[in-house]
Amino acid sequence: MSPTLAAPLAAGSSGFLSPTGVEIAFLLVGVVTLGAAIITVTTKQLVHAALWLVVALGGIAVEYLLLTAEFIAWVQVLIYVGSVVVLLLFGLMLTRAPIGRSPDADSGNRWVALAVAVASAAALVWVVVDAFRTTRLDLDTVQGSTDVMGESLFQNWVLPFEALSVLLLAALVGAIVLSRKRAADRSDGPPPADRTETG
């Protein structure tokens, strides 16, 4: 076989039926991340939900590492795993959420939420498949460098980035307001009944 024919065959040897080690690891981490995300939204223990969210966000960071986007992976760890989850736990502590099972954690809209989740997942898969088709990433070169990501973030994604920051701030302020309201309700309770001594 001539070298000119061997090169295309070697380049196309990794495909759907012959995945590489990175592709297998990517699939396994994706399954673990999906499982953690499902547990996050189905568990009735709020603290456990926050901890499973750490696993899900950490799995996404590992996926970025496997795609050679190291900068995005560390941003995922620092901002989402570090800041967002800490903010959620801080809000749970401020609102004095129960540590054990919370029967009232289910709002009764499970089927509506499931329908929205399936529709969102289908739309996301369709958009990604339509955008990339059979495009393959060259994992030998770094894809998520700070120059490329910084330019894309502060030119194209400034508004969503700032909106997310305001949303997190609103969540923290809401947790503080709820905790102060509950404390005020407890302090304004009915006064204890006077005890009369009978001789």
Phi, psi and omega in degrees: 000134183285154179299330181291330178274332182288327183295312178296325179294320179292323180290328182263013183289331180268115181214204183293323182271349178226073183287154176275173179296323178294320179293322177294316178298321178300318180293316181295316178295324177296321178295317178297318179296318178297318178298317178296322179293321179294318178296324180302318184268355180249341180289151180258008175253115188296320180293320177297323178298319179294321180289322175293332174295326175300317179297317181296314180292325175295322176297322177296322177297320177296322177299319177296322177297319179294336177269012180060030175254072187295321182297315180295324179297315181288328173296320177301317181291313185291315186275306187280304181293321182280305189273310187294315181292321175298321177297319177297314179296323177297318177295321177297320180289322179294322179275001179053052178292147180294144181282322182278203180292141180244101181298332181274009179287339178270119183277354182088001180257033185298319183288324176295316179297320178296319178296317178296320180295316180295318179295319179294318179296318179297318179296319180295316179297318180296318181295316182294315180296320180292329182282322189252333179052243183258019180292134180245140179276142173272100186282358177281343178247148181289126183268325187250063179286161182295326180296310183293314183291320179296318179295317180292321183293312187271000173252320187251337189236027181292315183296312176298325180296315179290323178298320177295322178296316178296323179297317179295321177296319178296322178296319179293317178297320178298321178296320179294318180297317180296320181293321179291324179294318179293323178294321178293322178296323179289324181284336179266020181291170181295140180292150180294147181291142180289136179264128178253131181274133177252129183260000000 
